[in-house]
Coordinates of C-alpha atoms in Angstrom, one line a residue:
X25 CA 0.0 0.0 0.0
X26 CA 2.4 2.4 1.1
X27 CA 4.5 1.9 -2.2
X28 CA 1.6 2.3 -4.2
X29 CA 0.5 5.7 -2.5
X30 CA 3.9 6.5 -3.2
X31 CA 3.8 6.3 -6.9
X32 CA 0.2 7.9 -6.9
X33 CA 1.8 11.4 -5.1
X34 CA 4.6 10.9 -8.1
X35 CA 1.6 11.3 -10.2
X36 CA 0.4 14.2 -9.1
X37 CA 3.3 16.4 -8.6
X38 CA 3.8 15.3 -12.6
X39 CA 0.6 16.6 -13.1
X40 CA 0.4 19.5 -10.6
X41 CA 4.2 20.7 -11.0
X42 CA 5.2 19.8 -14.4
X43 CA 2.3 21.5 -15.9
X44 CA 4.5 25.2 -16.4
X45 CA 6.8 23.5 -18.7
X46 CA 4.5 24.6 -21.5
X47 CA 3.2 27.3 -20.3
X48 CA 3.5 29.4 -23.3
X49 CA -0.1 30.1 -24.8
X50 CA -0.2 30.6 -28.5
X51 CA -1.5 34.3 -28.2
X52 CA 1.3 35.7 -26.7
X53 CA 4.5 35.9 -28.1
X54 CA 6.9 32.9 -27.3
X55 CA 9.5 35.8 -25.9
X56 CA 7.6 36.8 -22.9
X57 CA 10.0 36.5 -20.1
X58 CA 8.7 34.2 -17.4
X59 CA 8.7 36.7 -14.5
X60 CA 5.7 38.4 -17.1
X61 CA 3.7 35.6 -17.4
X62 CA 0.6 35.3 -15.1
X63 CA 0.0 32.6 -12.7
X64 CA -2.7 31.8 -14.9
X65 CA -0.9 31.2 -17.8
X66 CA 1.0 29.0 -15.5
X67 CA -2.4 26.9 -14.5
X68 CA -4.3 27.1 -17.1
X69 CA -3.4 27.0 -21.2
X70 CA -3.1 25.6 -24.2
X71 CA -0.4 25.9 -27.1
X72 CA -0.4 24.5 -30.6
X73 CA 1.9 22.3 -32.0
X74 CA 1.4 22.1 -35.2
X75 CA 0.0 18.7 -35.3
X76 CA -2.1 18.8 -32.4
X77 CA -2.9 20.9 -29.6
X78 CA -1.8 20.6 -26.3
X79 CA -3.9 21.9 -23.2
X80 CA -3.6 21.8 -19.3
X81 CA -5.3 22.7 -16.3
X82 CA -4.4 22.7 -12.7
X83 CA -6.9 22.5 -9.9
X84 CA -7.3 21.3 -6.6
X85 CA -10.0 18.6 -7.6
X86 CA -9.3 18.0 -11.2
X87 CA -5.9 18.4 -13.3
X88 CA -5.1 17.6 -16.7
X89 CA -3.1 17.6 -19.7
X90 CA -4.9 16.7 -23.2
X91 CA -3.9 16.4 -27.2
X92 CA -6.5 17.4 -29.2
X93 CA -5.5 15.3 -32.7
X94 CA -7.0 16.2 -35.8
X95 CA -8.0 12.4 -37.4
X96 CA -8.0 14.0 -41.0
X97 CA -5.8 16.6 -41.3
X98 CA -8.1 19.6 -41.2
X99 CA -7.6 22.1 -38.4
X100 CA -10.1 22.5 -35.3
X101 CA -13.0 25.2 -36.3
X102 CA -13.1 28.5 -34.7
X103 CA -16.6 30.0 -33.2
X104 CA -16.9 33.7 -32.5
X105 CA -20.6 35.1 -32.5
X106 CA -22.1 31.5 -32.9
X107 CA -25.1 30.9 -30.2
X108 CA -24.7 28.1 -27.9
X109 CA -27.6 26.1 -30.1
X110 CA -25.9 27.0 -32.8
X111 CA -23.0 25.1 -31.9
X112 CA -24.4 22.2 -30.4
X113 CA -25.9 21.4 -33.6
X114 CA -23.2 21.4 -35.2
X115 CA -21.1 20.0 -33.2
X116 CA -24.0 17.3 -33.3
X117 CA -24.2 16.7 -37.2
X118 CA -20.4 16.5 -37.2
X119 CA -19.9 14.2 -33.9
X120 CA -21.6 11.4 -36.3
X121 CA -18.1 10.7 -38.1
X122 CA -15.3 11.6 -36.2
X123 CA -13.2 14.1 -36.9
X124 CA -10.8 14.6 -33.8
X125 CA -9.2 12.6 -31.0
X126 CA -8.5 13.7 -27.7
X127 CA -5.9 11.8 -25.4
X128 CA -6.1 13.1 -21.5
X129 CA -4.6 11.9 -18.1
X130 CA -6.2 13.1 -15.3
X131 CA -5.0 13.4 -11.9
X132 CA -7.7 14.2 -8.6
X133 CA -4.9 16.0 -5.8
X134 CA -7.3 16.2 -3.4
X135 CA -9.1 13.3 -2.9
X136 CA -6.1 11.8 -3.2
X137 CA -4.8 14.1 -0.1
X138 CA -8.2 12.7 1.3
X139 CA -6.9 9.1 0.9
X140 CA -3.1 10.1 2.2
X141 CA -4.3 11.7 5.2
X142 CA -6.7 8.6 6.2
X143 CA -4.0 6.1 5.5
X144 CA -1.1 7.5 7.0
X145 CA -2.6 10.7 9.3
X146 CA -5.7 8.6 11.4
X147 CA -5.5 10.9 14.4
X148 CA -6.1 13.4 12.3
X149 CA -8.6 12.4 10.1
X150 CA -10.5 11.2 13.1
X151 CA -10.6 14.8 14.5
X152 CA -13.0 15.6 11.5
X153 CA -15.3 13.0 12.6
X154 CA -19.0 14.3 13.0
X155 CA -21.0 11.4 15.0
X156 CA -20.4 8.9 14.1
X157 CA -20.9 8.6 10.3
X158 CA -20.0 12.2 8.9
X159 CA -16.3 12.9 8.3
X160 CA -15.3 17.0 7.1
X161 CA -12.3 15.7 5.1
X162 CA -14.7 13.2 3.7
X163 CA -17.2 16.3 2.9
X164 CA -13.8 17.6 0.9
X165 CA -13.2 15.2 -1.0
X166 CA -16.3 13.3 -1.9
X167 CA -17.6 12.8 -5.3
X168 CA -14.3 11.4 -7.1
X169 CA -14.0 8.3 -7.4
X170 CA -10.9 7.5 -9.2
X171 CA -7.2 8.8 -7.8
X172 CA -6.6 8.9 -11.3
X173 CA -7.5 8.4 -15.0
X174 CA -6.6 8.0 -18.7
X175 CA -8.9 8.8 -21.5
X176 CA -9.7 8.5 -25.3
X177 CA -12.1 11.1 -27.1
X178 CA -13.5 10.5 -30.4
X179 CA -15.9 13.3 -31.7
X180 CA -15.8 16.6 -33.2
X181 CA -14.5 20.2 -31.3
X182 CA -14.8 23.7 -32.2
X183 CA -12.5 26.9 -30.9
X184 CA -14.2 29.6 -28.9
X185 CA -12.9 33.1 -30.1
X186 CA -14.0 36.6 -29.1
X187 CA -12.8 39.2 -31.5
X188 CA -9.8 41.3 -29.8
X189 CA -9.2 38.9 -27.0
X190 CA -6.8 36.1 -26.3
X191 CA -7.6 32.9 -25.4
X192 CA -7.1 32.5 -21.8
X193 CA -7.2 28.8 -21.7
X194 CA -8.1 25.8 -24.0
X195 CA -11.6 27.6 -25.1
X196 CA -13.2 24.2 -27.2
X197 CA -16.5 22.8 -26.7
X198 CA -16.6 19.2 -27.5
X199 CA -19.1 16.4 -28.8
X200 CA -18.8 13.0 -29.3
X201 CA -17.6 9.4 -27.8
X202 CA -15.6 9.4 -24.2
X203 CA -13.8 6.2 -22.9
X204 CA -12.1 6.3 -19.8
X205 CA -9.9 3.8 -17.7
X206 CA -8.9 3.6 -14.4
X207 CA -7.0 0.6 -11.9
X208 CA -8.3 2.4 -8.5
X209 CA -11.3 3.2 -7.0
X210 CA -11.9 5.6 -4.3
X211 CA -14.8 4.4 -1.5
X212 CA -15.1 6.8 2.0
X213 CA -11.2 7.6 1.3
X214 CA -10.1 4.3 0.9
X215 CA -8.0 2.9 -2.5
X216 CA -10.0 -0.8 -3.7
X217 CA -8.3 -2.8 -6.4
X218 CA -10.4 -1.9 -9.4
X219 CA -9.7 -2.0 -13.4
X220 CA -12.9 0.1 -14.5
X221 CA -13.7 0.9 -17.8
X222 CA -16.1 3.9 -18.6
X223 CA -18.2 4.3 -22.3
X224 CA -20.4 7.4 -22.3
X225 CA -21.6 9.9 -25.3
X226 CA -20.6 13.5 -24.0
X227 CA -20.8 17.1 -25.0
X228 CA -18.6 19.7 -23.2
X229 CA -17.3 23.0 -23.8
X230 CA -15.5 25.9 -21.8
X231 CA -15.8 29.8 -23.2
X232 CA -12.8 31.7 -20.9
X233 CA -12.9 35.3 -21.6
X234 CA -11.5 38.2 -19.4
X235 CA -14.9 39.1 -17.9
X236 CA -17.1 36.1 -18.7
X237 CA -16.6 32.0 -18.4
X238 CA -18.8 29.4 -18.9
X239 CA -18.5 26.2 -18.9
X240 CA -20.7 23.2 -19.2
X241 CA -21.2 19.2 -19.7
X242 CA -23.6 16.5 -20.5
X243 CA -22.9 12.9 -20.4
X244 CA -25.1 9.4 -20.7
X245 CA -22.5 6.2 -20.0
X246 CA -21.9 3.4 -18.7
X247 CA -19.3 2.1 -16.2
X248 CA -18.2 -1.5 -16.0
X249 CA -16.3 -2.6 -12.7
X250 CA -13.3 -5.6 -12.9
X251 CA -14.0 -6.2 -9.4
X252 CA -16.5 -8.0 -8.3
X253 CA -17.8 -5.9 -5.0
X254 CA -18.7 -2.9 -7.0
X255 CA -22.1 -2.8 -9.1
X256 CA -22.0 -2.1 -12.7
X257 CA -23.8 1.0 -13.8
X258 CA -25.6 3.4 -16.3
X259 CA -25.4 6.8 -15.5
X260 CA -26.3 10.7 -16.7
X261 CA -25.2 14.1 -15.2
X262 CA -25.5 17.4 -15.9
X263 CA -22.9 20.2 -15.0
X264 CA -23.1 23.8 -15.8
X265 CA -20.8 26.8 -14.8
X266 CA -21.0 30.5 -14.9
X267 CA -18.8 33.1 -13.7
X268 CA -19.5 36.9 -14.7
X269 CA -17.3 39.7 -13.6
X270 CA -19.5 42.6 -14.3
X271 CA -22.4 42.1 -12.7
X272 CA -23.4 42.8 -9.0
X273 CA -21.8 39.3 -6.8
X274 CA -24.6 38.5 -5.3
X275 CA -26.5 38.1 -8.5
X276 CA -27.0 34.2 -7.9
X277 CA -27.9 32.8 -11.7
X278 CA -25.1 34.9 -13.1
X279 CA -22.2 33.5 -10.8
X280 CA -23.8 29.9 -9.4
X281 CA -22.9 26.5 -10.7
X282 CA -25.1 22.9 -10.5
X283 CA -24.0 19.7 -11.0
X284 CA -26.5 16.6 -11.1
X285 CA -25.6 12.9 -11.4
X286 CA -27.6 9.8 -11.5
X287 CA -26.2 6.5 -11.4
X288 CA -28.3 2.9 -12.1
X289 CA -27.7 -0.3 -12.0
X290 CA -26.8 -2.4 -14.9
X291 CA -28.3 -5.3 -13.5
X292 CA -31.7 -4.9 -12.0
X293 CA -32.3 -1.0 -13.3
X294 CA -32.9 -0.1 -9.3
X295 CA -30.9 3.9 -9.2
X296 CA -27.8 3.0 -6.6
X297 CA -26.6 6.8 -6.6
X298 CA -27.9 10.3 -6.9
X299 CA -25.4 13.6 -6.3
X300 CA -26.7 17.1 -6.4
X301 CA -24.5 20.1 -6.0
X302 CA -24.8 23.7 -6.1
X303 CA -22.2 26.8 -6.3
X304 CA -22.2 30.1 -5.5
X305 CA -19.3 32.0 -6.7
X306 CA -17.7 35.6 -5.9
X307 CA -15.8 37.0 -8.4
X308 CA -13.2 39.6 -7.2
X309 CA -12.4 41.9 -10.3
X310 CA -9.4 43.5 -9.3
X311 CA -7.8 40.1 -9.1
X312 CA -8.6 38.5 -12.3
X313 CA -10.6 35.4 -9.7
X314 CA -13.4 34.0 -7.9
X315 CA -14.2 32.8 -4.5
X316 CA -15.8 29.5 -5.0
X317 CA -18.2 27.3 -2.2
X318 CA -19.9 24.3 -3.6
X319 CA -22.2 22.4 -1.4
X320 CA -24.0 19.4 -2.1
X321 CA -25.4 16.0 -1.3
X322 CA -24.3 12.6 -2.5
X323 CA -27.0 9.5 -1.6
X324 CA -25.6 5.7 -2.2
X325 CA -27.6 2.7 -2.1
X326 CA -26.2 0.1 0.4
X327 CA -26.2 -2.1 -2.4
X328 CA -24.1 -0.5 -4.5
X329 CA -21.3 -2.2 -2.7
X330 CA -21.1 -6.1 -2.1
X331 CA -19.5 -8.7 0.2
X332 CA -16.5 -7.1 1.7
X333 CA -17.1 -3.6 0.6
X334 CA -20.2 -3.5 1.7
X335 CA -20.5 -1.2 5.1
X336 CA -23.7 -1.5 6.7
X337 CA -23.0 1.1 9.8
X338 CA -22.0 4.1 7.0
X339 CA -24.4 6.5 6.5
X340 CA -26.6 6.5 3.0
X341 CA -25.6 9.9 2.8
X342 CA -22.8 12.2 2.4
X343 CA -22.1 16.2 2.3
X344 CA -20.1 17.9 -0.4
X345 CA -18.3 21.0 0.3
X346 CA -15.9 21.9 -1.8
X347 CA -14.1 25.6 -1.3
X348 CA -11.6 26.6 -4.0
X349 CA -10.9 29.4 -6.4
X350 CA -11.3 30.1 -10.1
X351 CA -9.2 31.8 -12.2

């Protein structure tokens, strides 16, 4: 175990600190000096390389570095003044025959802190017990889980543009066919044994601009477990994100997010999971970011789980709060 959790933080720091070595977005000139560059630039970006394009992301629940390949040669549309209908359709019509690939690793740091802290740190993860089946770090860290994943796209993508501003991060909306993998998985803090394999259909897309970001994803899949203790399962969620710096802070539609999840099972069709979360953002303008709190509520079915996993004195349900801040 301890070797393993070894080569899992390895992971991370790979994801988390290696990210700046590309940290040159195509917008600005490839002289900047470093001491110029925004921390931003830093954690967030994308540069092209001629043959693909290379994106990355840095955050304290979800990290990343993608290619985006073109499968026939052509170069990845740009949208400027296109509605968001607009572009679903045609990302739709053109999803149908793939004309992109996307190859992603992910890393989650801080569920995997979560699992660090209950492994190796038990006084102090007991301190955040509430009662006797509510845990605070559990509150941080629920909702993920994999420590880790690697993942094949097959679809269509489009650029976001807005005339007389750079892209301030990858900026592509995304439709098509998703297939991710993953050898752990992540229940109440605790690494199981688990090769997993996930299909879904998804449509995704992030619009970055200096006073406006939006984000947003749909997905219907399915998730197949190698181990035998975990129940296979169909699932749908909904996630959309919006942060506005020019309107009042308070203004909840125009700074909130939601994400919704539904998971069922693949053998008797009985629904084994439900998550619902809420945000409320606060943008501070000066800075160039956002004061995030997401709260929420994950529900589990006992029966999700089987023989040894399953844990008849944990509770059904679990809080989500997840502070962080958006750049």
């Amino acid at each position: 175990m301890r070797q393993r959790f070894l080569l899992l933080f390895c992971v991370v720091l790979l994801a988390c600190g290696g990210m700046p070595a590309y940290a040159d977005e195509p917008a600005k000139s490839l002289q900047t000096p470093a001491s110029e560059r925004t921390l931003k630039e830093y954690l967030f970006g994308s540069k092209e390389l001629g043959w693909a394009d290379l994106d990355w992301e840095t955050d304290l629940y979800y990290s990343n570095v993608s290619l985006n390949i073109p499968l026939d040669g052509s170069p990845i549309p740009t949208a400027t003044d296109q509605g968001e209908f607009e572009i679903y359709s045609r990302l739709w019509l053109n999803s149908l025959v793939p004309r992109f690939m996307l190859v992603e690793a992910s890393v989650m740091p801080l569920p995997l802190a979560g699992v660090a802290l209950k492994e190796y740190a038990k006084d102090f993860y007991g301190i955040a017990d509430i009662g006797r089946n509510q845990n605070v770090i559990q509150w941080l860290t629920a909702g993920f889980e994999e420590p880790y994943a690697f993942s094949v796209f097959f679809g269509d993508m489009v650029k976001f543009n807005k005339p007389g501003e750079e892209r301030l991060s990858s900026n592509k909306g995304y439709m098509g066919y998703l297939f991710s993998y993953s050898n752990q998985h992540i229940q109440n803090n605790v690494l199981i044994p688990d090769h997993s394999l996930e299909a879904e259909w998804k449509m995704k897309g992030e619009r970055s601009f200096k006073d406006e970001k939006l984000s947003w994803s749909f997905r219907l899949g399915a998730k197949v477990h190698e181990n035998p203790n975990i129940a296979n399962t169909l699932y749908v969620g909904f996630r959309r994100s919006n942060l506005d710096f020019r309107v009042n802070p308070f203004e909840f539609l125009r700074n909130s997010s939601f994400d919704v999840r539904w998971d069922i099972g693949a053998k008797h069709g009985d629904l084994l999971r439900q998550e619902y979360v809420l945000g409320k953002k606060f943008p501070i303008k000066s800075w160039g970011v956002a004061l995030k709190l997401d709260v929420g509520v994950i529900w589990e079915d006992p029966s999700r789980y089987s023989g040894s996993l399953r844990d008849t004195s944990a509770s059904n349900f679990t809080l989500v709060l997840r502070p962080n801040i958006q750049f």
